[in-house]
Amino acid sequence: DDTDSRDASPIFGAHHDEGRITRRTDPEPIWAELASRSISRYEEILQESGGAKDFYSECGHLAVGLDGGDMMNKRRETAESMGVECAGLDAADLREEFPHLAFPHDCVGLYEKKHSGYISARGLVEAQTAAAQTHGVDVIDEVVNCVERCVCETNGDEYFCIEVGQDQIIKANKVLVAAGAFCNARSLLPTKLELVPIKTQTVHFVLTEDDVIRLKDMPSIIVKNDELWAYILPPIRYPDGTVRLKLGGSYLDSDGNEYGLDKQMHSDQEVVDWYQSNGNKDATRDMENMLRSFIPNIAPTSILSDTCATLNTPSRQAYIGEVEDGWAVATGGNGCAAKSSDELGRLAAMCILDREAFGREIICGERCVEVFLPRSILPGEDDSDAVTTRWRDKRKRDIAKNAALITAKALTTKRESGVLPKAVLDIIQLLEGKGETIEKMMVVRTPVQEYVGRMMNIVSIGKYKKAIAESPYDRMFHLSLVINERYVLQKNEVIALSASKSSKIYEESETMAVKVPSGKDATSVSLLLYKTRLHMGSTKFSEYCAVTNNCQDFILAVLTSNKFASPDLISFVKQDAEVIFNRLPIHTKLVAKALTNMAAVGDKLAEDIKIKHQETDYLDIARHVIGDKVREMHRNRCGTSNKQSSTN
């Protein structure tokens, strides 16, 4: 809050403030519903806090905008759909109702008198924290340095290590990260999220006693027309004893963009520097002029400028969801979250504590798990606008490395656990862009190709055909899913999603239809795979084993995790590969796994080469690298055989 603490701190929170607008007439229905649910619990939070100061002032809220403009029309629609009582005011009504205020002549008003006004964000957080403690929550007031997934050496169980303060370690079964603009700043998540920190700034007029009395009945206000947008808080007493009016906003150009200030921040340090600054002087001047135009004859004793940050997402909805099994995030307030924080917190708690219940949660007719689905920054994406300078610089250094070294590394590196191949992501992005959901689904089982059987017979020294004959199965099948009669989802060495002609899909194959939800309950391919990854875990989701984690295990996981499985489907899909492999020489499993790993590495290498698209003959480099590896293996083998018995 004060200058000294700001200069010393590397971490900041947006809730250190006394005035945030709260209202239900949001132009966006989901944010309006989140606000309404939260506002309805303000009194309950206060009571459960056991003595926290009142954080909510029900002074009403006034929206001012162009008559027939987009903002006003959408506010009226959400108010009507939610049953929010509002009064429409024309220009004359505005002057009569609020004689001390002045608005642009082309604007009208929408006045929400009840269940709206402003909150002390600081006071709300204090009350929520106190209420949580009354229910047995332990609060550890320390900076978190990093979060890591660990494995117990004795029993192999996974857990989380959370490093806080000076090398203190907290162990946990699950983790929910809600670090605002600093979610990507430290090692708090297993992946970087697509988030954009935005500079925000306000101007404060410290009021005289006369102005405090004159403006005491003022509501919270949002104004927008073709020339400007602004929000204004009524007189509020701050911790230093002053009473202030606060305004945030900007003048707009002919395209509706804000003038002057470059608002997007590109690094962790830029966020810190912004919080520690007094803001942009030109923006302060503009906002001062705006506030004087809205409240004529105001005579502040002093004028202050304050900085803050909002965190925007591509969807303009918050992120609430698991990014890995047991590892969840709640962030991305998009400048709308203070008033709605309690409902956002409830959904986040449900996500991490009761995954099934969260999957059933609905908001505005849509499933919360889809509305608030977090998006990670994908390998190879142009993420310069969404990630920190440190990560962008690292990416540039990696690309600039010698091409041969990059290729050599790729030859021995499989895909990172939980990460889908780029070809799959490209199709998912195409489907999401079209808004295409899953309308039809078919399980397809196709006889394993003859050349695969011949190869397995060679590897097993002639035992494969005999093992098939002695098993309960006439032949082995490859399993896949056909979605919307066009897209084939399957798992070989890696997960694959491709478009194919239906005539090719069903050749020599047997099929069984899958009953999938339709209408508002219809699912998407991205959500289908998201639930599958959570069900399987990142490692099993990404890797392949012909014996214990093969194509049919993947298809069963897809069906089960999305609640599509039925006894008939399970029977149709499942062939126990171990029945076959247990009849084969022990080396067969090892060779099969090695071949699969080689294929997975090859797939990753091909993708890396495509992504990096450097002016280099990669094939020639690969030949040299592979040749060097073979020679090195031969030297090592010869060296070993000289020292040890020839049985090596």
XYZ file of C-alpha atoms in Angstrom:
648
model
C 0.000 0.000 0.000
C 2.707 2.500 0.909
C 5.700 3.548 -1.167
C 8.317 1.836 1.033
C 6.603 -1.574 0.915
C 6.064 -1.268 -2.840
C 9.739 -0.597 -3.466
C 10.744 -3.639 -1.406
C 8.232 -6.175 -2.753
C 8.656 -8.468 -5.782
C 5.003 -9.594 -5.576
C 1.833 -7.500 -5.811
C -1.895 -8.098 -5.547
C -4.707 -6.108 -7.110
C -6.908 -6.284 -3.993
C -5.028 -3.590 -2.040
C -7.732 -1.009 -2.687
C -10.854 0.411 -1.059
C -13.099 0.890 -4.089
C -14.189 -1.652 -6.711
C -17.510 -1.427 -8.537
C -20.008 -4.219 -7.929
C -23.057 -4.669 -10.144
C -25.189 -7.295 -11.867
C -25.878 -5.446 -15.141
C -22.746 -6.580 -16.947
C -22.914 -6.610 -20.775
C -21.486 -10.147 -20.711
C -23.984 -12.708 -19.294
C -21.429 -15.035 -17.671
C -19.702 -12.209 -15.797
C -23.143 -10.900 -14.789
C -24.071 -14.313 -13.372
C -20.741 -14.652 -11.531
C -21.314 -11.224 -9.975
C -24.900 -12.003 -9.003
C -23.909 -15.240 -7.247
C -21.107 -13.479 -5.371
C -23.170 -10.442 -4.348
C -25.827 -12.738 -2.884
C -23.204 -14.143 -0.473
C -21.643 -10.877 0.754
C -23.726 -10.886 3.952
C -22.942 -14.549 4.615
C -19.201 -13.902 4.190
C -19.366 -11.015 6.640
C -21.176 -13.116 9.247
C -18.808 -16.084 8.885
C -15.772 -13.802 9.185
C -16.588 -13.316 12.856
C -16.092 -9.584 13.137
C -14.463 -8.304 9.958
C -15.375 -4.769 8.958
C -18.185 -4.329 6.449
C -16.698 -4.360 2.960
C -19.856 -3.708 0.902
C -21.612 -0.368 0.297
C -24.992 -0.660 -1.461
C -25.022 2.814 -3.019
C -26.343 1.668 -6.418
C -24.730 1.603 -9.838
C -25.270 3.833 -12.863
C -24.340 2.829 -16.426
C -24.143 5.713 -18.911
C -23.752 5.184 -22.636
C -25.021 5.879 -26.134
C -28.743 5.348 -26.597
C -28.975 2.208 -28.732
C -25.248 1.544 -28.279
C -23.849 -1.958 -27.837
C -22.983 -1.586 -24.153
C -26.394 -0.286 -23.110
C -28.312 -2.818 -25.212
C -26.374 -5.752 -23.766
C -26.786 -4.464 -20.207
C -30.551 -4.212 -20.707
C -30.631 -7.761 -22.109
C -28.727 -9.286 -19.185
C -30.765 -7.300 -16.669
C -33.998 -8.535 -18.230
C -32.839 -12.170 -18.438
C -31.705 -12.167 -14.784
C -34.653 -10.199 -13.415
C -32.481 -7.306 -12.243
C -34.539 -4.210 -11.437
C -33.203 -1.198 -13.364
C -34.515 2.251 -14.231
C -33.911 3.694 -17.689
C -32.925 7.378 -17.665
C -32.791 9.748 -20.625
C -30.517 12.798 -20.717
C -33.050 14.968 -18.867
C -33.604 12.272 -16.222
C -29.854 12.032 -15.656
C -29.601 15.771 -15.000
C -32.556 15.692 -12.614
C -31.493 12.550 -10.702
C -27.826 13.536 -10.435
C -27.618 17.361 -10.469
C -23.984 17.407 -9.302
C -22.842 15.241 -12.237
C -22.445 16.021 -15.940
C -22.455 13.404 -18.714
C -22.038 13.632 -22.510
C -25.199 15.003 -24.115
C -25.663 11.956 -26.388
C -25.852 9.488 -23.495
C -28.646 7.814 -21.521
C -28.536 5.909 -18.239
C -29.423 2.552 -16.685
C -29.755 2.887 -12.911
C -29.428 -0.254 -10.766
C -30.382 0.873 -7.260
C -30.282 -2.407 -5.301
C -27.646 -5.095 -4.774
C -24.969 -2.919 -6.359
C -22.509 -0.171 -5.478
C -18.917 -0.853 -4.499
C -16.789 -3.092 -2.309
C -13.526 -2.653 -0.477
C -11.443 -5.298 -2.237
C -9.040 -5.269 0.701
C -11.909 -5.737 3.155
C -13.490 -8.531 1.108
C -10.254 -10.535 1.049
C -9.808 -10.032 4.794
C -13.373 -11.238 5.433
C -13.010 -14.235 3.091
C -9.737 -15.200 4.762
C -11.244 -14.917 8.250
C -14.283 -16.965 7.175
C -12.009 -19.657 5.753
C -10.066 -19.824 9.017
C -13.287 -20.354 10.983
C -13.787 -23.458 8.835
C -10.338 -24.851 9.684
C -8.158 -23.398 6.921
C -4.522 -22.729 7.869
C -3.138 -19.494 6.402
C 0.627 -19.365 5.798
C 1.544 -15.779 4.980
C 4.691 -16.421 2.937
C 5.789 -15.946 -0.657
C 5.693 -19.196 -2.665
C 8.918 -19.754 -4.592
C 7.987 -22.839 -6.625
C 5.700 -25.857 -6.900
C 6.992 -29.256 -8.027
C 5.476 -32.700 -8.493
C 7.496 -35.242 -6.501
C 7.520 -39.039 -6.185
C 7.866 -40.900 -2.893
C 10.913 -43.185 -3.062
C 9.381 -45.841 -0.816
C 5.958 -46.411 -2.385
C 6.052 -44.443 -5.659
C 3.114 -42.199 -4.725
C 3.056 -38.724 -6.247
C 2.676 -35.547 -4.193
C 3.447 -31.836 -4.494
C 6.326 -29.962 -2.880
C 5.599 -26.264 -2.316
C 8.634 -24.170 -1.395
C 7.708 -21.103 0.644
C 9.715 -18.399 2.393
C 13.232 -19.378 3.334
C 13.437 -23.002 2.141
C 10.313 -24.200 3.960
C 8.668 -27.148 2.186
C 4.950 -27.905 2.366
C 3.749 -31.266 1.015
C 0.303 -31.509 -0.546
C -1.851 -33.961 -2.476
C -3.372 -31.222 -4.653
C -2.498 -27.637 -5.547
C -4.610 -24.678 -6.703
C -2.610 -21.702 -8.011
C -4.364 -18.315 -7.908
C -1.529 -15.836 -8.287
C -3.058 -13.242 -10.604
C -0.581 -11.412 -12.811
C 2.240 -13.532 -11.358
C 0.940 -16.994 -12.367
C 3.546 -17.213 -15.126
C 6.247 -15.386 -13.182
C 7.613 -18.253 -11.092
C 7.645 -22.038 -11.269
C 4.105 -22.321 -9.940
C 2.552 -24.286 -12.815
C 3.775 -27.144 -15.031
C 3.216 -25.033 -18.141
C 2.964 -21.391 -19.095
C -0.583 -20.166 -19.642
C -1.760 -17.896 -22.433
C -2.219 -14.754 -20.337
C -1.648 -11.072 -21.068
C -0.828 -8.729 -18.145
C -2.314 -5.276 -18.809
C -1.344 -1.957 -17.234
C -4.176 -0.180 -15.442
C -4.079 3.220 -13.813
C -6.383 5.423 -11.747
C -6.470 8.999 -10.527
C -7.638 9.889 -6.990
C -9.087 13.269 -5.993
C -8.691 13.855 -2.253
C -11.902 15.678 -1.330
C -12.743 18.616 0.853
C -15.437 18.166 3.493
C -17.862 20.230 1.372
C -17.418 17.942 -1.634
C -17.794 14.851 0.571
C -21.194 16.129 1.722
C -22.227 17.276 -1.768
C -21.458 13.904 -3.372
C -22.482 11.588 -0.505
C -25.410 10.007 -2.467
C -23.388 9.344 -5.609
C -23.557 5.786 -7.051
C -20.686 3.894 -8.677
C -20.604 4.802 -12.374
C -19.422 3.407 -15.703
C -19.480 5.710 -18.756
C -18.748 4.827 -22.370
C -19.359 6.528 -25.703
C -17.388 6.909 -28.945
C -14.884 9.322 -27.376
C -14.057 7.819 -23.950
C -14.698 5.171 -21.357
C -14.403 5.584 -17.595
C -15.442 4.172 -14.254
C -15.936 6.383 -11.204
C -16.166 5.448 -7.538
C -18.125 7.648 -5.080
C -16.427 9.286 -2.053
C -14.602 6.533 -0.086
C -12.524 6.799 3.065
C -9.038 5.292 2.665
C -6.785 3.845 5.415
C -4.805 7.111 5.647
C -8.010 8.934 6.685
C -8.543 10.800 3.403
C -11.804 10.639 1.477
C -11.276 10.205 -2.245
C -13.041 10.009 -5.576
C -11.400 7.518 -7.939
C -11.542 7.364 -11.740
C -10.019 4.989 -14.249
C -10.398 5.231 -18.010
C -9.092 6.627 -21.273
C -9.966 8.696 -24.318
C -10.615 6.646 -27.491
C -9.516 7.121 -31.079
C -11.802 6.774 -34.114
C -11.356 2.971 -34.064
C -12.329 2.716 -30.408
C -8.767 2.100 -29.193
C -7.278 3.817 -26.179
C -4.898 6.695 -26.816
C -1.258 6.810 -25.873
C -0.345 4.286 -23.249
C 1.065 0.928 -24.385
C -0.806 -1.228 -21.913
C 0.484 -4.723 -22.590
C 3.342 -5.983 -20.408
C 5.800 -8.583 -21.655
C 7.872 -9.617 -18.637
C 7.668 -10.285 -14.901
C 9.952 -7.350 -14.189
C 7.792 -5.024 -16.263
C 4.812 -5.912 -14.045
C 6.860 -5.199 -10.907
C 8.208 -1.927 -12.328
C 4.700 -0.795 -13.218
C 3.362 -1.489 -9.730
C 6.292 0.422 -8.210
C 5.764 3.452 -10.477
C 3.377 6.396 -10.274
C 1.949 5.538 -13.677
C 1.972 7.425 -16.940
C 1.840 11.235 -16.565
C -0.140 11.783 -19.770
C -2.726 9.217 -18.683
C -2.957 10.900 -15.270
C -3.604 14.259 -16.937
C -6.293 12.787 -19.214
C -8.091 11.111 -16.318
C -7.918 14.294 -14.236
C -9.569 16.219 -17.069
C -12.209 13.526 -17.413
C -13.105 13.590 -13.717
C -13.389 17.383 -13.713
C -15.734 17.181 -16.721
C -17.993 14.641 -15.005
C -18.075 16.542 -11.679
C -17.991 20.309 -12.348
C -16.670 22.659 -9.667
C -14.859 19.903 -7.775
C -11.955 21.294 -5.729
C -9.614 18.488 -4.611
C -7.025 19.178 -1.912
C -4.584 16.928 -3.770
C -4.487 14.579 -6.774
C -2.889 11.132 -6.599
C -2.126 8.513 -9.238
C -2.151 4.763 -8.624
C -1.134 1.726 -10.690
C -2.487 -1.796 -10.887
C -2.659 -4.688 -13.353
C -5.329 -6.867 -14.882
C -4.774 -10.273 -16.463
C -6.547 -10.934 -19.752
C -7.298 -14.249 -21.461
C -8.056 -14.885 -25.167
C -11.619 -15.963 -24.312
C -12.205 -12.970 -22.000
C -13.375 -15.525 -19.435
C -11.490 -16.549 -16.320
C -9.303 -19.660 -16.298
C -10.507 -22.279 -13.811
C -9.384 -25.863 -14.291
C -6.711 -28.503 -13.916
C -3.623 -28.144 -16.075
C -2.398 -31.516 -14.823
C -3.948 -34.136 -12.583
C -4.289 -32.535 -9.141
C -2.675 -29.279 -10.287
C -5.245 -26.538 -10.939
C -5.291 -22.811 -11.633
C -7.747 -19.967 -11.087
C -6.710 -16.726 -12.761
C -7.464 -14.321 -15.613
C -9.903 -11.812 -14.128
C -9.998 -9.689 -17.311
C -10.645 -6.599 -15.177
C -14.034 -7.961 -14.030
C -13.233 -10.290 -11.150
C -13.129 -8.316 -7.874
C -16.891 -8.241 -7.346
C -17.200 -11.866 -8.529
C -14.269 -13.338 -6.634
C -16.329 -15.403 -4.217
C -18.112 -17.369 -6.944
C -14.887 -17.777 -8.911
C -13.285 -19.109 -5.737
C -16.161 -21.521 -5.115
C -15.832 -22.946 -8.633
C -12.047 -23.228 -8.262
C -12.418 -25.060 -4.946
C -14.933 -27.437 -6.535
C -12.561 -28.033 -9.464
C -9.727 -29.190 -7.203
C -11.787 -30.965 -4.502
C -14.651 -32.534 -6.468
C -13.833 -32.957 -10.147
C -17.093 -34.754 -10.920
C -19.222 -32.003 -9.368
C -17.282 -29.340 -11.262
C -17.912 -31.252 -14.487
C -21.660 -30.962 -13.862
C -21.624 -27.251 -12.964
C -23.541 -25.039 -15.409
C -23.412 -21.273 -15.940
C -25.678 -19.489 -18.421
C -26.513 -22.838 -20.023
C -22.860 -23.762 -20.588
C -20.623 -26.162 -18.727
C -18.123 -24.415 -16.488
C -15.397 -26.926 -17.343
C -15.567 -25.679 -20.962
C -16.234 -21.973 -20.318
C -13.263 -21.592 -17.959
C -10.882 -24.106 -19.552
C -7.261 -22.862 -19.147
C -5.162 -22.624 -22.294
C -1.462 -23.391 -22.177
C 1.104 -21.816 -24.459
C 1.843 -24.550 -26.965
C 5.319 -25.502 -28.186
C 6.059 -23.551 -31.359
C 3.298 -20.974 -30.855
C 4.086 -17.318 -31.365
C 3.834 -16.569 -27.673
C 5.824 -13.301 -27.583
C 2.770 -11.347 -26.483
C 1.790 -13.703 -23.686
C 4.958 -14.871 -21.932
C 7.774 -13.303 -20.039
C 10.978 -11.922 -21.507
C 12.964 -14.711 -19.869
C 11.042 -17.387 -21.750
C 11.091 -15.465 -25.043
C 14.863 -14.998 -24.803
C 15.353 -18.678 -24.020
C 13.312 -19.601 -27.078
C 15.425 -17.331 -29.294
C 18.633 -18.865 -27.930
C 17.342 -22.387 -28.554
C 16.410 -21.608 -32.150
C 19.794 -19.969 -32.731
C 21.734 -23.063 -31.618
C 23.652 -25.128 -34.107
C 21.141 -27.160 -36.114
C 23.108 -30.373 -35.739
C 22.999 -30.146 -31.946
C 19.247 -29.526 -31.978
C 18.753 -32.556 -34.204
C 21.003 -34.755 -32.069
C 19.007 -33.836 -28.973
C 15.741 -34.548 -30.736
C 16.946 -38.012 -31.771
C 17.075 -39.053 -28.122
C 14.120 -37.070 -26.750
C 10.507 -38.157 -26.722
C 7.612 -35.727 -26.487
C 7.067 -34.035 -23.123
C 4.422 -35.820 -21.047
C 0.920 -34.494 -21.585
C 1.807 -32.522 -24.747
C -0.082 -33.396 -27.917
C 1.632 -33.523 -31.326
C 1.338 -30.302 -33.294
C -0.652 -32.009 -36.066
C -3.312 -32.914 -33.492
C -3.317 -29.403 -32.062
C -3.735 -27.914 -35.528
C -6.914 -29.910 -36.129
C -8.248 -29.114 -32.642
C -7.661 -25.421 -33.309
C -9.510 -25.744 -36.623
C -12.485 -27.450 -34.934
C -12.569 -24.919 -32.099
C -12.445 -22.066 -34.598
C -15.509 -23.468 -36.372
C -17.249 -24.193 -33.067
C -17.619 -27.835 -34.157
C -18.666 -30.203 -31.368
C -18.858 -34.003 -31.362
C -22.174 -35.030 -32.926
C -21.359 -38.633 -33.864
C -18.766 -41.103 -32.659
C -17.904 -44.629 -33.711
C -15.450 -47.160 -32.273
C -13.607 -48.838 -35.143
C -11.544 -51.993 -34.805
C -9.361 -52.937 -37.709
C -7.325 -56.155 -38.032
C -3.647 -55.552 -37.352
C -1.908 -55.240 -40.688
C -0.253 -58.356 -42.020
C 3.251 -56.886 -42.105
C 2.988 -56.081 -38.389
C 2.101 -59.699 -37.670
C 5.068 -60.874 -39.759
C 7.394 -58.512 -37.895
C 6.111 -59.719 -34.513
C 6.582 -63.318 -35.641
C 10.202 -62.565 -36.559
C 10.903 -60.721 -33.294
C 9.338 -63.548 -31.256
C 11.273 -66.243 -33.166
C 8.112 -67.735 -34.657
C 6.073 -67.747 -31.440
C 3.599 -64.920 -32.263
C 1.292 -66.942 -34.550
C 1.252 -69.790 -32.044
C 0.395 -67.365 -29.203
C -2.538 -65.966 -31.210
C -3.794 -69.503 -31.919
C -3.663 -70.407 -28.201
C -5.327 -67.147 -27.070
C -9.093 -66.469 -26.853
C -8.779 -64.222 -29.967
C -8.845 -65.143 -33.645
C -6.772 -62.090 -34.548
C -5.525 -58.830 -33.031
C -7.192 -55.490 -33.750
C -6.161 -51.860 -33.851
C -8.709 -49.560 -32.159
C -9.636 -46.008 -33.138
C -12.497 -43.531 -32.817
C -14.183 -41.862 -35.774
C -15.677 -38.479 -34.898
C -18.389 -36.840 -37.011
C -17.704 -39.434 -39.742
C -14.541 -37.554 -40.706
C -11.893 -37.335 -37.974
C -9.942 -40.389 -36.808
C -8.580 -40.346 -33.244
C -6.149 -43.119 -32.373
C -2.926 -43.922 -30.583
C 0.037 -45.645 -32.133
C 3.445 -44.549 -30.858
C 1.789 -41.142 -30.238
C -1.756 -39.800 -30.214
C -2.965 -38.992 -33.721
C -5.983 -37.052 -34.990
C -6.481 -36.860 -38.737
C -9.139 -36.169 -41.333
C -10.004 -39.082 -43.589
C -12.619 -40.089 -46.137
C -15.287 -42.311 -44.617
C -14.813 -44.950 -47.325
C -11.202 -45.422 -46.229
C -12.069 -45.434 -42.516
C -14.304 -48.472 -42.568
C -12.410 -50.720 -45.010
C -12.080 -54.241 -43.505
C -13.198 -52.843 -40.146
C -15.858 -53.574 -37.550
C -17.683 -50.672 -35.901
C -19.879 -49.875 -32.924
C -21.675 -46.584 -32.357
C -21.036 -44.478 -29.253
C -23.905 -42.552 -27.686
C -22.707 -38.957 -27.184
C -24.547 -35.988 -25.626
C -26.042 -33.409 -27.953
C -27.291 -29.838 -27.841
C -26.015 -27.755 -24.950
C -24.382 -30.858 -23.433
C -22.359 -31.622 -26.576
C -18.646 -31.930 -25.967
C -15.669 -30.793 -28.042
C -12.564 -32.704 -29.102
C -10.377 -30.475 -26.896
C -12.521 -31.217 -23.826
C -12.640 -34.913 -24.762
C -8.830 -35.132 -24.697
C -8.554 -32.862 -21.641
C -10.698 -35.254 -19.587
C -8.766 -38.226 -20.974
C -5.425 -36.721 -19.906
C -6.743 -36.066 -16.400
C -8.028 -39.653 -16.219
C -4.833 -41.308 -17.481
C -2.240 -38.912 -16.097
C 0.208 -37.067 -18.325
C 2.723 -39.906 -18.681
C 0.315 -42.685 -19.693
C -1.593 -40.227 -21.869
C 1.537 -39.460 -23.926
C 3.411 -42.766 -23.926
C 2.602 -46.094 -25.568
C 3.251 -49.675 -24.541
C 2.054 -52.551 -26.705
C 1.364 -54.634 -23.586
C -0.091 -52.353 -20.910
C -0.828 -48.969 -22.537
C -1.827 -49.595 -26.115
C -4.425 -48.291 -28.555
C -7.326 -50.040 -26.854
C -6.288 -48.755 -23.408
C -6.327 -45.255 -24.849
C -9.769 -45.689 -26.465
C -11.163 -47.144 -23.231
C -9.749 -44.171 -21.298
C -11.421 -41.747 -23.737
C -14.774 -43.502 -23.368
C -14.556 -43.942 -19.598
C -13.307 -40.460 -18.699
C -16.054 -38.839 -20.780
C -18.749 -41.222 -19.464
C -19.407 -42.725 -22.910
C -18.484 -46.315 -21.972
C -21.050 -49.097 -21.854
C -20.605 -52.841 -21.201
C -21.039 -53.595 -24.909
C -18.460 -50.986 -25.922
C -15.958 -52.198 -23.321
C -16.361 -55.781 -24.547
C -15.988 -54.623 -28.154
C -12.778 -52.704 -27.410
C -10.897 -54.826 -24.912
C -8.399 -57.463 -25.912
C -5.939 -58.418 -23.207
C -2.545 -58.046 -24.895
C -0.798 -59.644 -21.934
C -2.501 -62.942 -22.806
C -0.505 -62.809 -26.037
C 2.773 -61.370 -24.740
C 2.961 -63.780 -21.808
C 3.236 -66.607 -24.372
C 6.134 -64.895 -26.167
C 9.856 -64.814 -25.335
C 10.629 -62.156 -22.715
C 12.706 -60.077 -25.146
C 9.622 -59.477 -27.332
C 8.194 -56.890 -24.923
C 11.526 -55.078 -24.762
C 11.908 -54.967 -28.545
C 8.313 -53.799 -28.995
C 8.851 -51.021 -26.464
C 12.146 -49.986 -28.064
C 10.563 -49.838 -31.530
C 7.672 -47.759 -30.171
C 10.037 -45.353 -28.420
C 12.048 -44.965 -31.613
C 8.864 -44.164 -33.520
C 7.805 -41.634 -30.874
C 11.215 -39.961 -31.025
C 11.014 -39.913 -34.808
C 7.607 -38.269 -34.669
C 8.925 -35.622 -32.273
C 11.997 -35.042 -34.447
C 9.884 -34.584 -37.573
C 7.718 -32.074 -35.741
C 10.720 -30.165 -34.364
C 12.229 -29.916 -37.818
C 8.952 -28.597 -39.229
C 8.576 -26.038 -36.432
C 12.102 -24.702 -36.553
C 12.080 -24.509 -40.423
C 15.674 -23.360 -40.561
C 17.699 -23.159 -43.787
C 19.510 -26.429 -43.109
C 19.704 -29.840 -44.705
C 18.337 -31.725 -41.711
C 18.387 -35.073 -43.472
C 22.101 -34.765 -44.117
C 22.688 -33.722 -40.509
C 20.595 -36.625 -39.249
C 22.659 -39.078 -41.305
C 25.879 -37.784 -39.744
C 24.424 -37.789 -36.226
C 23.033 -41.309 -36.570
C 26.326 -42.476 -38.066
C 28.237 -40.934 -35.145
C 25.907 -42.622 -32.661
C 26.334 -46.028 -34.324
C 30.132 -45.653 -34.326
C 30.071 -44.566 -30.678
C 27.929 -47.579 -29.734
C 30.312 -49.866 -31.624
C 33.354 -48.401 -29.834
C 31.683 -48.774 -26.445
C 30.698 -52.340 -27.235
C 34.213 -53.273 -28.377
C 35.738 -51.626 -25.334
C 33.419 -53.527 -23.025
C 34.021 -56.876 -24.688
C 37.786 -56.510 -24.247
C 37.362 -56.068 -20.497
C 34.534 -58.511 -19.851
C 33.456 -61.923 -21.088
C 32.308 -62.393 -24.652
C 28.784 -63.092 -23.438
C 28.331 -59.317 -23.338
